[in-house]
Coordinates of C-alpha atoms and ligand atoms in Angstrom, one line a residue:
M256 CA 24.7 23.9 -45.0
E257 CA 22.3 21.7 -46.9
F258 CA 21.4 18.3 -45.3
L259 CA 23.0 16.4 -48.3
E260 CA 26.2 18.1 -47.7
E261 CA 26.2 17.5 -44.1
I262 CA 26.0 13.9 -44.8
Q263 CA 28.7 13.8 -47.4
R264 CA 31.2 15.6 -45.2
R265 CA 31.0 13.1 -42.4
R266 CA 33.5 10.4 -41.9
T267 CA 32.9 8.2 -38.9
F268 CA 35.4 5.4 -38.2
G269 CA 37.3 3.5 -35.5
I270 CA 40.9 2.8 -34.9
I271 CA 41.6 -1.0 -34.1
S272 CA 44.9 -2.4 -33.0
H273 CA 46.6 -4.7 -30.5
P274 CA 47.3 -2.8 -27.2
D275 CA 50.5 -0.7 -27.4
A276 CA 50.6 -0.5 -31.3
G277 CA 50.0 3.1 -31.0
K278 CA 46.2 3.7 -31.4
T279 CA 46.1 6.5 -28.8
T280 CA 49.1 8.2 -30.1
L281 CA 47.7 8.1 -33.7
T282 CA 44.2 9.5 -32.3
E283 CA 46.0 12.3 -30.8
K284 CA 48.0 13.2 -33.8
L285 CA 44.9 13.2 -36.0
L286 CA 43.3 15.6 -33.5
L287 CA 46.3 17.8 -33.7
Y288 CA 45.9 18.1 -37.3
G289 CA 42.3 18.9 -37.0
G290 CA 43.3 21.8 -34.7
A291 CA 41.2 20.1 -32.0
I292 CA 44.0 20.0 -29.6
Q293 CA 47.3 22.1 -29.4
E294 CA 49.6 19.8 -27.7
A295 CA 50.3 16.1 -27.9
G296 CA 49.6 14.4 -24.5
A297 CA 46.1 15.7 -24.2
V298 CA 44.3 12.4 -25.1
K299 CA 44.4 9.9 -22.3
S300 CA 45.2 6.4 -22.9
N301 CA 42.2 4.3 -21.8
K302 CA 44.2 1.2 -21.8
I303 CA 44.4 -1.1 -18.7
K304 CA 47.9 -0.5 -17.4
K305 CA 50.0 -3.5 -16.9
G306 CA 50.8 -4.4 -13.4
A307 CA 48.1 -2.2 -11.9
T308 CA 47.6 -2.7 -8.2
S309 CA 43.9 -3.7 -8.7
D310 CA 42.4 -4.5 -11.8
F311 CA 39.0 -3.1 -11.2
M312 CA 40.4 0.1 -9.7
E313 CA 42.1 0.4 -13.1
I314 CA 38.9 -0.3 -14.8
E315 CA 37.2 2.5 -12.8
R316 CA 39.9 4.8 -13.9
Q317 CA 39.6 3.6 -17.4
R318 CA 35.8 4.1 -17.3
G319 CA 36.3 7.7 -16.5
I320 CA 38.6 8.4 -19.3
S321 CA 36.7 6.4 -21.7
V322 CA 33.5 8.5 -21.5
A323 CA 35.7 11.3 -22.5
T324 CA 37.2 9.6 -25.5
S325 CA 34.2 7.6 -26.5
V326 CA 33.7 9.9 -29.6
L327 CA 36.3 12.4 -30.5
A328 CA 35.1 14.6 -33.2
F329 CA 36.9 17.4 -35.2
N330 CA 36.8 19.1 -38.5
Y331 CA 39.5 18.9 -41.0
Q332 CA 39.2 20.5 -44.4
N333 CA 35.6 21.0 -44.1
K334 CA 35.2 17.3 -43.2
K335 CA 33.5 16.4 -40.0
I336 CA 35.4 13.5 -38.7
N337 CA 34.2 11.2 -35.7
I338 CA 36.5 8.8 -34.1
L339 CA 34.9 6.1 -32.1
D340 CA 37.0 4.7 -29.4
T341 CA 37.6 1.1 -29.3
P342 CA 39.0 -0.7 -26.1
G343 CA 42.2 -2.6 -27.0
H344 CA 42.0 -4.9 -23.9
K345 CA 40.8 -8.4 -24.9
D346 CA 38.3 -8.6 -21.8
F347 CA 36.4 -5.7 -23.5
A348 CA 36.6 -7.1 -26.9
E349 CA 32.8 -7.1 -27.1
D350 CA 32.6 -3.4 -26.4
T351 CA 34.9 -3.1 -29.5
F352 CA 32.7 -5.4 -31.5
R353 CA 29.7 -3.3 -30.8
T354 CA 31.4 -0.1 -31.6
L355 CA 32.4 -1.5 -34.9
T356 CA 28.6 -1.8 -35.8
A357 CA 28.5 2.2 -35.7
V358 CA 31.5 2.9 -37.9
D359 CA 31.6 3.3 -41.6
S360 CA 35.3 2.4 -42.0
V361 CA 38.4 1.6 -39.8
I362 CA 42.0 2.3 -39.6
V363 CA 44.1 -0.8 -38.4
V364 CA 47.3 0.1 -36.6
I365 CA 50.2 -2.4 -36.7
D366 CA 53.5 -2.0 -34.8
V367 CA 56.3 -2.2 -37.4
A368 CA 58.4 -4.5 -35.0
K369 CA 55.7 -6.9 -33.7
G370 CA 53.8 -7.1 -36.9
V371 CA 50.3 -8.6 -36.9
E372 CA 49.3 -9.4 -33.3
E373 CA 46.5 -11.5 -31.9
Q374 CA 43.9 -8.8 -30.9
T375 CA 44.4 -7.3 -34.5
E376 CA 43.6 -10.6 -36.0
K377 CA 40.4 -10.9 -34.1
L378 CA 39.1 -7.6 -34.8
V379 CA 40.2 -7.5 -38.6
E380 CA 38.3 -10.8 -39.0
V381 CA 35.1 -9.0 -37.7
C382 CA 35.7 -6.1 -40.0
R383 CA 36.5 -8.4 -43.0
M384 CA 33.3 -10.5 -42.5
R385 CA 31.2 -7.3 -42.3
K386 CA 33.0 -5.8 -45.4
I387 CA 34.0 -2.7 -43.5
P388 CA 36.5 -0.6 -45.6
M389 CA 39.9 -0.8 -43.9
I390 CA 43.0 1.3 -44.1
V391 CA 46.2 -0.1 -42.5
F392 CA 48.7 2.2 -40.9
I393 CA 52.1 0.6 -40.0
N394 CA 53.5 2.5 -37.0
K395 CA 56.9 3.2 -35.3
L396 CA 58.9 3.3 -38.5
D397 CA 61.4 5.5 -36.4
R398 CA 62.3 2.1 -34.7
E399 CA 63.9 -0.8 -36.4
G400 CA 61.4 -3.2 -37.5
K401 CA 60.4 -5.8 -40.0
D402 CA 61.2 -5.2 -43.6
A403 CA 58.2 -3.4 -45.4
F404 CA 57.5 -6.1 -48.0
D405 CA 57.7 -8.9 -45.3
L406 CA 55.1 -6.9 -43.3
L407 CA 52.8 -6.4 -46.3
D408 CA 53.1 -10.0 -46.8
E409 CA 52.2 -10.7 -43.1
V410 CA 49.3 -8.4 -43.3
E411 CA 48.0 -10.4 -46.3
T412 CA 48.6 -13.8 -45.0
K413 CA 47.6 -13.4 -41.4
L414 CA 44.8 -10.9 -41.8
G415 CA 43.5 -12.1 -45.1
L416 CA 43.6 -8.7 -46.7
R417 CA 44.6 -7.6 -50.2
V418 CA 46.8 -4.8 -49.8
T419 CA 48.3 -1.9 -51.8
P420 CA 50.6 0.5 -50.3
L421 CA 49.6 4.2 -50.8
S422 CA 52.7 5.4 -49.0
F423 CA 56.2 4.1 -48.6
P424 CA 58.8 4.5 -46.1
I425 CA 62.1 6.0 -47.1
G426 CA 64.6 4.2 -44.7
M427 CA 63.8 2.9 -41.3
G428 CA 64.6 3.2 -37.7
Y429 CA 67.5 5.8 -37.2
N430 CA 67.7 6.1 -41.0
F431 CA 64.0 6.9 -41.4
K432 CA 64.1 9.8 -43.6
G433 CA 60.6 10.3 -45.1
I434 CA 57.6 9.1 -46.9
Y435 CA 57.0 8.6 -50.6
N436 CA 53.4 9.4 -51.1
L437 CA 52.0 7.1 -53.7
W438 CA 48.7 8.5 -53.5
K439 CA 49.7 12.0 -54.3
K440 CA 52.9 11.1 -56.1
N441 CA 55.0 13.3 -54.1
I442 CA 57.7 13.0 -51.3
Q443 CA 57.9 14.4 -47.8
I444 CA 61.4 14.5 -46.2
F445 CA 61.4 15.0 -42.4
E446 CA 63.1 18.1 -41.2
S447 CA 62.2 18.5 -37.6
T448 CA 61.6 15.7 -35.0
D449 CA 59.4 17.8 -32.6
K450 CA 57.1 15.1 -31.2
Q451 CA 54.5 17.5 -29.8
K452 CA 53.7 19.3 -33.0
I453 CA 53.1 18.8 -36.5
A454 CA 56.3 17.7 -38.3
K455 CA 58.2 20.0 -40.7
T456 CA 58.6 18.5 -44.0
I457 CA 60.3 19.4 -47.5
A458 CA 58.3 18.3 -50.4
Y459 CA 59.6 17.1 -53.5
D460 CA 57.4 16.5 -56.6
S461 CA 59.1 13.4 -57.9
L462 CA 62.1 11.1 -57.6
E463 CA 63.8 13.2 -60.1
S464 CA 63.3 16.5 -58.0
K465 CA 66.4 18.6 -57.5
G466 CA 68.0 18.1 -54.1
L467 CA 66.3 14.9 -53.2
K468 CA 69.1 12.6 -53.8
D469 CA 71.5 15.0 -51.8
S470 CA 69.0 14.9 -49.1
I471 CA 68.6 11.2 -48.6
G472 CA 71.9 10.0 -49.9
D473 CA 72.7 7.6 -52.8
E474 CA 72.2 4.4 -51.0
V475 CA 68.7 5.3 -49.6
M476 CA 67.8 6.8 -53.1
S477 CA 68.6 3.6 -55.1
E478 CA 66.8 1.5 -52.4
L479 CA 63.8 3.6 -52.8
T480 CA 63.7 3.5 -56.6
E481 CA 64.0 -0.3 -56.4
S482 CA 61.3 -0.7 -53.8
L483 CA 59.0 1.6 -55.9
E484 CA 59.6 -0.6 -59.0
L485 CA 58.7 -3.6 -57.0
V486 CA 55.6 -2.0 -55.5
G487 CA 54.3 -1.1 -59.0
G488 CA 55.0 -4.6 -60.3
V489 CA 53.5 -6.6 -57.4
Y490 CA 50.6 -4.7 -55.8
P491 CA 47.3 -4.0 -57.5
T492 CA 46.6 -0.4 -58.4
F493 CA 44.4 1.4 -56.0
D494 CA 40.7 1.3 -56.8
Q495 CA 38.3 3.3 -54.4
K496 CA 35.4 1.1 -55.3
E497 CA 37.3 -2.2 -54.3
Y498 CA 38.3 -0.3 -51.2
L499 CA 34.7 0.7 -50.3
E500 CA 33.5 -2.8 -50.9
G501 CA 36.1 -4.2 -48.6
N502 CA 38.1 -6.0 -51.2
L503 CA 41.3 -3.9 -51.2
Q504 CA 43.1 -2.3 -48.2
P505 CA 45.6 0.5 -48.9
V506 CA 48.5 0.6 -46.5
F507 CA 50.3 3.6 -45.2
F508 CA 53.6 3.7 -43.1
G509 CA 54.7 6.2 -40.5
S510 CA 55.4 7.0 -36.9
A511 CA 52.6 8.4 -35.0
L512 CA 54.8 9.5 -32.1
N513 CA 57.0 11.6 -34.3
N514 CA 54.2 12.7 -36.6
F515 CA 55.6 11.2 -39.6
G516 CA 53.4 10.0 -42.3
V517 CA 50.3 10.9 -40.5
Q518 CA 49.3 13.8 -42.7
E519 CA 49.5 11.4 -45.8
L520 CA 47.2 9.1 -44.0
L521 CA 44.7 11.7 -43.0
D522 CA 44.6 13.5 -46.4
C523 CA 43.8 10.2 -48.2
F524 CA 41.5 9.0 -45.7
I525 CA 39.2 12.1 -46.0
Q526 CA 39.1 11.6 -49.6
I527 CA 38.5 7.8 -49.9
A528 CA 36.9 6.8 -46.8
P529 CA 33.2 6.4 -46.9
A530 CA 30.5 9.0 -45.8
P531 CA 27.8 7.4 -43.6
L532 CA 26.3 4.3 -45.1
P533 CA 23.0 2.8 -45.6
K534 CA 22.0 0.2 -42.7
S535 CA 19.8 -2.8 -42.6
T536 CA 16.8 -3.2 -40.4
D537 CA 14.5 -6.1 -39.8
K538 CA 12.1 -4.5 -42.4
R539 CA 14.3 -2.6 -45.1
V540 CA 17.6 -0.8 -45.7
I541 CA 17.6 2.8 -44.4
Q542 CA 19.3 5.3 -46.5
P543 CA 21.2 8.2 -44.8
D544 CA 19.5 10.9 -46.8
E545 CA 15.9 9.9 -45.8
S546 CA 14.3 12.7 -44.1
A547 CA 13.0 10.9 -41.2
F548 CA 15.4 10.4 -38.2
S549 CA 16.6 7.0 -37.1
G550 CA 19.6 5.7 -34.9
F551 CA 20.6 3.0 -32.6
V552 CA 22.2 2.6 -29.3
F553 CA 25.8 0.9 -29.7
K554 CA 27.2 1.8 -26.2
I555 CA 25.9 2.9 -22.7
H556 CA 28.0 4.4 -20.3
A557 CA 26.9 4.4 -16.6
N558 CA 27.4 7.6 -14.9
M559 CA 30.5 7.8 -12.8
D560 CA 28.7 9.6 -10.1
P561 CA 27.1 6.8 -7.9
N562 CA 24.4 9.3 -6.5
H563 CA 23.1 10.0 -9.8
R564 CA 22.3 6.9 -11.6
D565 CA 21.8 8.3 -15.0
R566 CA 23.5 7.0 -18.1
L567 CA 24.8 8.2 -21.4
A568 CA 23.4 6.2 -24.2
F569 CA 25.4 6.6 -27.3
I570 CA 23.3 6.7 -30.5
K571 CA 24.6 6.5 -34.0
I572 CA 22.4 8.5 -36.4
V573 CA 21.7 6.5 -39.5
S574 CA 19.3 8.7 -41.3
G575 CA 17.5 12.1 -41.1
T576 CA 18.2 15.0 -38.6
F577 CA 18.2 14.3 -34.9
K578 CA 16.8 17.5 -33.1
R579 CA 16.6 18.5 -29.5
N580 CA 13.3 18.4 -27.6
T581 CA 11.6 16.4 -30.4
P582 CA 9.6 13.3 -29.4
Y583 CA 11.1 10.2 -31.0
L584 CA 9.8 6.6 -31.0
H585 CA 11.7 4.2 -28.7
V586 CA 10.7 1.1 -30.8
R587 CA 11.2 -1.7 -28.4
H588 CA 9.1 0.1 -25.6
K589 CA 6.7 1.5 -28.1
K590 CA 6.9 4.9 -26.4
K591 CA 7.8 8.4 -27.4
L592 CA 10.7 10.1 -25.7
K593 CA 12.3 13.5 -26.0
F594 CA 15.7 14.6 -25.0
S595 CA 16.2 18.2 -23.6
S596 CA 20.0 18.0 -23.5
P597 CA 21.5 15.6 -26.2
N598 CA 25.3 15.7 -26.0
A599 CA 27.6 15.9 -29.1
F600 CA 31.2 15.5 -28.9
F601 CA 34.0 17.7 -30.0
A602 CA 37.5 16.6 -29.2
E603 CA 37.2 15.6 -25.6
K604 CA 34.5 18.0 -24.6
K605 CA 30.7 17.3 -24.9
E606 CA 28.2 20.0 -25.4
V607 CA 24.4 20.2 -25.8
V608 CA 23.4 20.4 -29.5
E609 CA 20.2 21.5 -31.4
E610 CA 20.7 19.1 -34.2
S611 CA 22.9 16.3 -35.5
F612 CA 23.3 14.4 -38.7
P613 CA 23.8 11.0 -40.1
G614 CA 27.2 9.7 -39.0
D615 CA 27.1 11.6 -36.0
I616 CA 26.9 10.2 -32.5
V617 CA 24.7 11.8 -29.8
G618 CA 24.9 10.9 -26.2
L619 CA 21.4 10.9 -24.6
H620 CA 20.9 10.9 -21.0
D621 CA 19.0 7.8 -19.9
T622 CA 17.4 6.7 -16.7
G623 CA 17.2 3.0 -17.7
N624 CA 15.0 3.1 -21.0
F625 CA 17.9 2.0 -23.2
K626 CA 19.8 -1.1 -23.8
I627 CA 22.3 -1.8 -26.3
G628 CA 20.8 -2.4 -29.9
D629 CA 17.7 -0.3 -29.1
T630 CA 16.4 1.7 -32.3
L631 CA 15.1 5.1 -32.1
T632 CA 13.0 6.7 -34.9
S633 CA 10.7 9.5 -36.0
G634 CA 8.0 6.9 -35.9
E635 CA 8.6 4.0 -38.1
E636 CA 8.7 0.5 -36.3
I637 CA 11.9 -0.9 -37.5
H638 CA 14.8 -2.6 -35.5
Y639 CA 18.4 -2.0 -36.7
K640 CA 20.3 -5.3 -37.1
G641 CA 23.8 -6.1 -36.4
V642 CA 24.3 -5.6 -32.7
P643 CA 24.6 -9.0 -31.5
S644 CA 25.7 -10.6 -28.3
F645 CA 28.4 -13.1 -28.6
S646 CA 28.8 -16.2 -26.7
P647 CA 30.5 -15.3 -23.4
E648 CA 33.8 -17.1 -22.4
H649 CA 33.3 -17.3 -18.6
F650 CA 30.3 -18.3 -16.7
R651 CA 29.4 -18.1 -13.0
F652 CA 26.3 -18.3 -10.9
I653 CA 25.4 -15.1 -9.1
N654 CA 24.1 -15.3 -5.7
N655 CA 22.5 -12.7 -3.4
A656 CA 24.7 -12.1 -0.5
D657 CA 22.2 -9.7 1.4
P658 CA 18.8 -11.0 1.6
M659 CA 17.6 -7.8 2.5
K660 CA 18.7 -6.1 -0.7
A661 CA 17.2 -8.6 -3.3
K662 CA 15.4 -5.8 -5.1
Q663 CA 18.5 -3.7 -5.6
L664 CA 20.4 -6.5 -6.7
N665 CA 18.0 -7.4 -9.4
K666 CA 17.7 -3.9 -10.4
G667 CA 21.5 -3.6 -10.6
I668 CA 21.9 -6.8 -12.5
D669 CA 19.3 -5.7 -15.0
Q670 CA 20.9 -2.5 -15.7
L671 CA 24.5 -3.6 -15.9
M672 CA 23.3 -6.2 -18.4
D673 CA 21.6 -3.4 -20.4
E674 CA 25.0 -1.6 -20.6
G675 CA 26.4 -4.6 -22.2
L676 CA 28.8 -5.4 -19.3
A677 CA 28.0 -9.1 -19.4
Q678 CA 24.9 -11.3 -20.2
L679 CA 22.5 -12.9 -17.9
F680 CA 21.0 -16.4 -18.4
T681 CA 18.3 -17.8 -16.2
L682 CA 18.3 -21.6 -16.0
N683 CA 15.0 -23.3 -17.0
L684 CA 15.1 -25.9 -14.4
N685 CA 15.4 -23.8 -11.2
G686 CA 15.3 -20.2 -12.1
R687 CA 19.0 -19.7 -11.0
K688 CA 20.8 -16.7 -12.6
V689 CA 24.1 -17.3 -14.5
I690 CA 26.4 -14.4 -15.6
G691 CA 28.4 -14.9 -18.7
T692 CA 31.3 -12.6 -19.5
V693 CA 33.9 -12.2 -22.3
G694 CA 36.7 -11.6 -19.8
A695 CA 37.3 -12.7 -16.1
L696 CA 37.8 -9.0 -15.2
Q697 CA 34.1 -8.2 -15.7
F698 CA 33.2 -10.5 -12.5
E699 CA 35.2 -7.9 -10.4
V700 CA 33.5 -5.0 -12.1
I701 CA 30.0 -6.3 -11.5
Q702 CA 30.6 -7.0 -7.9
Y703 CA 32.2 -3.7 -7.3
R704 CA 29.5 -1.6 -9.1
L705 CA 26.7 -3.6 -7.5
E706 CA 27.8 -2.6 -4.2
H707 CA 28.8 0.9 -4.8
E708 CA 26.0 2.1 -7.1
Y709 CA 23.2 -0.2 -5.9
T710 CA 24.2 -1.0 -2.4
A711 CA 23.7 -4.8 -3.3
K712 CA 26.0 -7.5 -2.5
C713 CA 26.6 -10.5 -4.4
S714 CA 28.7 -13.6 -4.6
F715 CA 29.9 -15.7 -7.6
E716 CA 29.9 -19.6 -7.8
K717 CA 31.8 -21.4 -10.3
L718 CA 29.9 -23.2 -13.0
N719 CA 31.3 -25.4 -15.7
V720 CA 30.2 -24.1 -18.9
H721 CA 32.2 -23.9 -22.2
K722 CA 29.9 -22.1 -24.5
A723 CA 26.3 -20.5 -24.8
C724 CA 24.6 -21.3 -28.0
W725 CA 21.4 -19.7 -29.1
I726 CA 19.0 -22.4 -30.4
S727 CA 16.7 -22.1 -33.5
I728 CA 14.6 -24.9 -35.1
E729 CA 12.2 -24.8 -37.9
D730 CA 9.6 -27.0 -36.7
E731 CA 9.0 -26.8 -32.9
E732 CA 6.7 -29.9 -32.9
N733 CA 9.9 -32.0 -34.2
D734 CA 10.2 -35.2 -32.2
N735 CA 14.1 -34.9 -32.0
Y736 CA 13.6 -31.4 -30.7
R737 CA 11.2 -32.3 -28.0
D738 CA 13.6 -35.1 -26.9
F739 CA 16.5 -32.5 -26.9
L740 CA 14.4 -30.2 -24.6
K741 CA 14.0 -33.1 -22.3
V742 CA 17.4 -34.6 -22.2
K743 CA 19.1 -31.5 -22.1
Q744 CA 16.9 -29.7 -19.6
K745 CA 19.6 -29.2 -17.1
F746 CA 21.7 -27.2 -19.7
L747 CA 18.9 -24.9 -21.1
A748 CA 18.4 -21.3 -20.1
K749 CA 16.7 -18.2 -21.3
D750 CA 18.7 -15.0 -22.1
K751 CA 17.5 -11.7 -21.1
Q752 CA 15.1 -11.4 -24.3
G753 CA 13.7 -14.8 -23.4
Q754 CA 15.6 -16.6 -26.2
L755 CA 16.4 -20.2 -25.6
V756 CA 20.2 -21.0 -24.9
F757 CA 22.0 -24.2 -24.6
L758 CA 24.9 -23.9 -22.1
A759 CA 27.4 -26.6 -23.3
D760 CA 29.6 -27.8 -20.6
S761 CA 32.6 -28.8 -22.9
A762 CA 33.5 -28.4 -26.5
F763 CA 33.0 -32.3 -26.8
S764 CA 29.4 -32.4 -25.4
L765 CA 28.7 -29.5 -27.8
Q766 CA 30.0 -31.4 -30.6
M767 CA 28.1 -34.6 -29.6
T768 CA 24.9 -32.6 -29.2
Q769 CA 25.1 -31.0 -32.6
Q770 CA 25.6 -34.4 -34.2
K771 CA 22.7 -35.9 -32.4
Y772 CA 20.2 -33.2 -33.2
P773 CA 21.2 -32.0 -36.8
E774 CA 17.7 -30.3 -37.2
I775 CA 18.6 -27.7 -34.5
T776 CA 20.9 -24.9 -35.3
F777 CA 23.4 -23.7 -32.7
H778 CA 24.2 -20.1 -33.1
F779 CA 27.2 -18.5 -31.3
T780 CA 25.8 -14.9 -31.5
S781 CA 22.3 -14.0 -30.5
E782 CA 21.2 -12.5 -33.7
F783 CA 20.5 -14.8 -36.6
D784 CA 18.0 -14.9 -39.4
Ligands
G4P1131 P1 47.6 1.8 -27.8 O1 46.8 3.1 -27.7 O2 47.5 1.2 -29.1 O3 47.7 1.1 -26.6 O4 49.1 2.5 -27.9 P2 49.7 4.0 -27.4 O5 49.4 5.1 -28.4 O6 49.5 4.2 -26.0 O7 51.3 3.7 -27.6 C1 51.9 2.6 -27.1 C2 53.3 3.1 -26.8 O8 53.9 3.1 -28.2 C3 53.5 4.5 -26.2 O9 54.7 4.2 -25.3 C4 53.8 5.4 -27.3 O10 54.6 6.4 -26.9 C5 54.6 4.4 -28.1 N1 54.5 4.9 -29.6 C6 53.4 5.2 -30.3 N2 53.7 5.5 -31.5 C7 55.0 5.3 -31.7 C8 55.9 5.7 -32.8 O11 55.6 6.0 -33.8 N3 57.4 5.3 -32.4 C9 57.7 5.0 -31.3 N4 59.2 4.9 -31.1 N5 56.9 4.8 -30.2 C10 55.3 5.0 -30.4 P3 54.9 4.1 -23.8 O12 56.2 4.1 -23.3 O13 54.0 2.7 -23.6 O14 53.9 5.3 -23.2 P4 54.4 6.5 -23.0 O15 55.0 6.6 -21.8 O16 55.3 7.1 -24.1 O17 53.1 7.4 -23.1

């Protein structure tokens, strides 16, 4: 197959949702359509189970699963589909944000009964800001839930989206009979309710088709006709360009568990979702069809086996062809590396591949060369933008609890930070180390992994920090800036890249500082222009 054809047939996306909306179930059904798995139940949920005996044991279990589900690839109608896994748990929101830098589009899953939930709001906001094309799937229509029009309203107001339904449910809950496909203008009435397999349907070409009325009944038929009139009158006509630019979001309805409405979603998705997109670097925008290879690391997964401290760095290929055993430039280290066993992903298996194309994800075995955000190229010195760190929510001092193991501790901290598990700040005043995390769970994970993987012991000590802000100033000689550095000395630290960070102890003090020093910009992510 030609290089350009390989690019055009790829669809790399993520599914985002609040936990329990049905992300895992939908993923599984998509794989089932792709023939990548034979039976439902094969894809393990990587969510942290509620009421687990110990949170970190649960995380270890989840880590094991998440390496298998990091990328789930399959072929469907000659399209190569790469689903990137996004953790739903809020403590791992940063992993999800980073994964979103590697997708070309997303599917948002919403529970018909619960409507728009908190985690969905946060994730959609990130996608909206980045103009990522989004399709909404309203799930669990086999249960009683909110009225379809009310839900569409809720999606518009709470998520700030402009929606247009491309499928519409016929009935709901016990009465859920099928799907009107506005995209293909046909109707699927469900026949079987075999949850494990692909649902059997009867297709009708139009509302006038013979037998349809008998099949769904007079009442449902007139409800459907009314709803469709309303849809036609209220919502904008679907326009692919608007969708691709992030200005219009098509909505599908269905039940992932019962496999209703999933095919409508998938068939439309492969036609309208974008093939791999260009991406900005610090120097120029890179087009996927450029012949020179380039890509970036968006995720690092530590090996589950503590005896082998190698890791898997996940690279999204942006341009060119990635080839096995070929030297590539690790731009940050300015050194060439080659990889003898790059992994590609197919369903839940990974296998060594000779070559991969834009849109694909390759897993590279790494002994500590990579950190999140690193760029790998055929030789050009560019850095991909858009993999920032966010201000953590929780901060603690980290202390060495075993003086004989200082070296191990430092190495362990260093590597866990490269993986993106947490962020390290070093106080300017006394060199003390502060760990910042998005969720409280990460402290347990750090302690556990330092001990089990690096034989180092640590303890944490409370620290009162509200937010970390990255500082920038146009003129470093500015008197007010010098005053800031002196007065706020106690609250200044460096991040791992040596960037200056202000650790504000409260929202109030942050606000006062911002007012007092208007020439300083306080950023809430590590990447800014
Ligand atoms: P998540 O990955 O978004 O967290 O959600 P997941 O797919 O694990 O689904 C959460 C729960 O919702 C599961 O039930 C799943 O079976 C159920 N579910 C998913 N899609 C549908 C649907 O279309 N209709 C109905 N009625 N339920 C659906 P569970 O009891 O938590 O887990 P399990 O014991 O069934 O695995």
